[in-house]
Coordinates of C-alpha atoms in Angstrom, one line a residue:
X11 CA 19.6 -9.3 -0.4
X12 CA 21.3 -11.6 -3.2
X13 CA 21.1 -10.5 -6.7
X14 CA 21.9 -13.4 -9.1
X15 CA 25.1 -13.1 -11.1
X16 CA 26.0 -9.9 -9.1
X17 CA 29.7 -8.7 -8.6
X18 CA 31.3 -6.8 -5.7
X19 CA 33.3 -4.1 -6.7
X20 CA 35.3 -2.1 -4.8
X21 CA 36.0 1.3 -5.9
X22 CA 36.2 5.3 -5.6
X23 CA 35.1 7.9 -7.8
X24 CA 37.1 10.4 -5.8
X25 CA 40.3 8.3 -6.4
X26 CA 39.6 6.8 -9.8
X27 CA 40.3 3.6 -8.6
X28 CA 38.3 0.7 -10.5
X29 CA 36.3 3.3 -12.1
X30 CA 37.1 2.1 -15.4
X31 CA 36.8 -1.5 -14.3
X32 CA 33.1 -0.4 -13.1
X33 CA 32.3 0.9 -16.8
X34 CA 33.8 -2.1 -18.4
X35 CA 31.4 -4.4 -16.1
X36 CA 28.2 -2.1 -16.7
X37 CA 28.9 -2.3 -20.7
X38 CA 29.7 -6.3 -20.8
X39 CA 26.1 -6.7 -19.0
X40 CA 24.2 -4.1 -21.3
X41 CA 21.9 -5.9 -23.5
X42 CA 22.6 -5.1 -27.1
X43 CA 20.4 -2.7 -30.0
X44 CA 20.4 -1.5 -32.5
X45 CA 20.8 2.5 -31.9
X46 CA 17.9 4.7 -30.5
X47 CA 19.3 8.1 -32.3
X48 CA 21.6 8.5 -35.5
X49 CA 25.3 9.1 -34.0
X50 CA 25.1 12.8 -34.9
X51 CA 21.9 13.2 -32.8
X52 CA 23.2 14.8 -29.1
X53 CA 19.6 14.3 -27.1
X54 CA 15.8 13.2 -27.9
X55 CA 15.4 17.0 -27.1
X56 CA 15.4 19.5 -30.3
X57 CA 18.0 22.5 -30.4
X58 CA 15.4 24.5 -30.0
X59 CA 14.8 22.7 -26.2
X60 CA 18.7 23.6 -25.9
X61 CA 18.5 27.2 -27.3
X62 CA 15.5 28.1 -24.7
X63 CA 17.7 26.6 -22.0
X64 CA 20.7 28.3 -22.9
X65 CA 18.9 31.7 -22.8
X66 CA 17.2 30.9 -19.6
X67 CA 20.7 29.8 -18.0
X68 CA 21.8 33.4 -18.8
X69 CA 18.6 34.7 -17.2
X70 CA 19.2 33.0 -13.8
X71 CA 23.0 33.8 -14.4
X72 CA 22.6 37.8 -14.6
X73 CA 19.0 38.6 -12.5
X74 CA 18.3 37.7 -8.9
X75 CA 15.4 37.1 -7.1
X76 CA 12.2 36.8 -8.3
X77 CA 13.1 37.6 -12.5
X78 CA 14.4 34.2 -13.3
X79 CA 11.7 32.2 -11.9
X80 CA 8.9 34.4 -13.0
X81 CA 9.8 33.8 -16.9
X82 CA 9.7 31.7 -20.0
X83 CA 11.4 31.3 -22.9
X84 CA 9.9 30.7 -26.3
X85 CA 11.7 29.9 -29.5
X86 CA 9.5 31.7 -32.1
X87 CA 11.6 30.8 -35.1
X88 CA 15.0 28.7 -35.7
X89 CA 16.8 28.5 -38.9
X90 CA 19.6 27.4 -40.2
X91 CA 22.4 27.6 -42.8
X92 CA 25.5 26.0 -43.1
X93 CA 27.8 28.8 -41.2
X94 CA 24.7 30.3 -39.0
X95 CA 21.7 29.8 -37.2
X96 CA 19.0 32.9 -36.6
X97 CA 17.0 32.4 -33.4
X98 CA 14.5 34.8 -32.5
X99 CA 13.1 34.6 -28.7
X100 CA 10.4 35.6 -26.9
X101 CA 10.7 36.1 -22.9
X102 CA 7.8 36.4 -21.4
X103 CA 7.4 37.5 -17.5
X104 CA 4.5 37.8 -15.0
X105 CA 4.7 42.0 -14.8
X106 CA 5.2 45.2 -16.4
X107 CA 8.2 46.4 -13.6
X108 CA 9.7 42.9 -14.6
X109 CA 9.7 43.7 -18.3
X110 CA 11.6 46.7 -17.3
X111 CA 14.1 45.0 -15.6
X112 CA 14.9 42.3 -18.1
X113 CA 15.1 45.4 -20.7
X114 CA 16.8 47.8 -18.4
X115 CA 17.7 51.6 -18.7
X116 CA 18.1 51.8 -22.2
X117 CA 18.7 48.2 -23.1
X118 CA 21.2 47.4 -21.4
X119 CA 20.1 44.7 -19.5
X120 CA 18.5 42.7 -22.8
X121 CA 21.5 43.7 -24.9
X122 CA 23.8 41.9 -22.0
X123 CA 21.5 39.0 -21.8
X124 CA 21.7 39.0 -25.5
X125 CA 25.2 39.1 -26.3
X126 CA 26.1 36.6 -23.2
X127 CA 23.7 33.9 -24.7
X128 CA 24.8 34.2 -27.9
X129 CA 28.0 33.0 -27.4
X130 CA 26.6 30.2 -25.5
X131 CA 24.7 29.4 -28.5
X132 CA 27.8 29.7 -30.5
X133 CA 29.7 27.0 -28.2
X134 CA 26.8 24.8 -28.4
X135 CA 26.0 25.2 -32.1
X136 CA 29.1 25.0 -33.1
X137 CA 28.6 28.4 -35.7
X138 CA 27.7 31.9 -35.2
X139 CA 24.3 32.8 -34.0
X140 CA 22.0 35.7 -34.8
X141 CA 19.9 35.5 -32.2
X142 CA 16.9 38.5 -31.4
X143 CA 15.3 38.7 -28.0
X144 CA 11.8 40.3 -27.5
X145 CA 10.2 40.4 -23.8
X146 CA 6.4 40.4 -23.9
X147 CA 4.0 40.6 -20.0
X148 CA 1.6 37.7 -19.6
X149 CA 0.3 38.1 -15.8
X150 CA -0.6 35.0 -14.2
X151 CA 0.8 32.8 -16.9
X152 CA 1.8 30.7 -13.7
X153 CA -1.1 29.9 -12.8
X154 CA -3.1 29.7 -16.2
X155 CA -3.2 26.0 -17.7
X156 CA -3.4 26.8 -21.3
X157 CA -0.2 28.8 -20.9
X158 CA 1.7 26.1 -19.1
X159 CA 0.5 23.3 -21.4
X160 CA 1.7 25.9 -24.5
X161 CA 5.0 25.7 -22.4
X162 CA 5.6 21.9 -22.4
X163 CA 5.0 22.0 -18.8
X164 CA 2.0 18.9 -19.1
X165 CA 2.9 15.5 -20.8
X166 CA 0.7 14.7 -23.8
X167 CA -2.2 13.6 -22.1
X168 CA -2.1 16.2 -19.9
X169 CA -2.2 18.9 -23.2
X170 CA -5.3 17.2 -24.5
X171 CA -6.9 17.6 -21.2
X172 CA -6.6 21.5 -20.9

C-alpha cells in the first residue's frame, strides 16, 4: 500500500521515544480553521452531560451487579453562580428492591453516593456543588422507546420517529 507524501516513523509510546516528533508531524499536516468551540469550552457535550456521568461513575463505583446497569441519571435542574452550582438529580431504576438499595438502610447508601459525587463535581466544576439526589422506579424503562429517546439514547432522527 503507498500513501502519497507519507513518512515512516519509528517510535514507542511505552519509551517516549519520537513521540513528540509524532505530534509535531500530525500538527504540520493538520489543515488549518478557524476554531470549532470558544477556548473556554471543554467538550461539544453540556455540564449537565458531565454531571449525569459523574453521578453515574459513582454508581458503578459503589453498587455491584445488576444496580448500575439498571439506572439513569437525569439532570432535572442546573444552576449556577459565580462560587456554586446547585444540581438536583433524578436516578431512576427498573424496581422497587433496587430503589431500596440505591437509598439503603436509612440513607446511607444515597447519602454516600451523594457526598462521593459531589466532590467529583467539585474537581470537575472547579466550585462547590449543592447537589440533591432523588431515586424514582420506572419498570421496563429499558425496553420502552419513549423513555430511551427522553434519555438521549436515539440520534435526532431517531427521537422524531418514536
Amino acid at each position: 500500500l503507498e500513501v502519497p507524501n507519507a513518512i515512516i516513523l519509528p517510535l514507542s509510546a511505552k519509551e517516549g521515544k519520537n513521540v513528540e516528533t509524532l505530534k509535531g508531524a500530525i500538527k504540520r499536516r493538520l489543515p488549518y480553521g478557524p476554531p470549532l468551540f470558544p477556548p473556554d469550552q471543554r467538550s461539544e457535550q453540556s455540564l449537565r452531560f458531565f454531571s449525569a456521568e459523574i453521578i453515574r461513575r459513582e454508581i458503578l463505583q459503589q453498587y455491584t451487579k445488576e444496580i448500575p446497569y439498571s439506572v439513569e441519571v437525569v439532570i432535572r435542574t442546573f444552576s449556577e453562580t459565580e462560587d456554586q452550582t446547585a444540581i438536583e438529580a433524578v436516578i431512576t431504576c427498573l424496581r422497587d428492591s433496587q430503589q431500596k438499595i440505591l437509598i439503603g438502610a436509612e440513607g446511607r447508601n444515597i447519602k454516600t453516593l451523594g457526598m462521593r459525587a459531589r466532590l467529583g463535581l467539585e474537581d470537575f466544576l472547579g466550585k462547590k456543588v449543592k447537589l440533591s439526589l432523588r431515586v424514582k422506579v420506572s419498570k421496563d424503562w429499558r425496553d420502552d422507546q419513549k423513555s430511551l429517546a427522553r434519555y438521549g439514547y436515539f440520534d435526532d432522527y431517531q427521537k422524531s420517529a418514536v
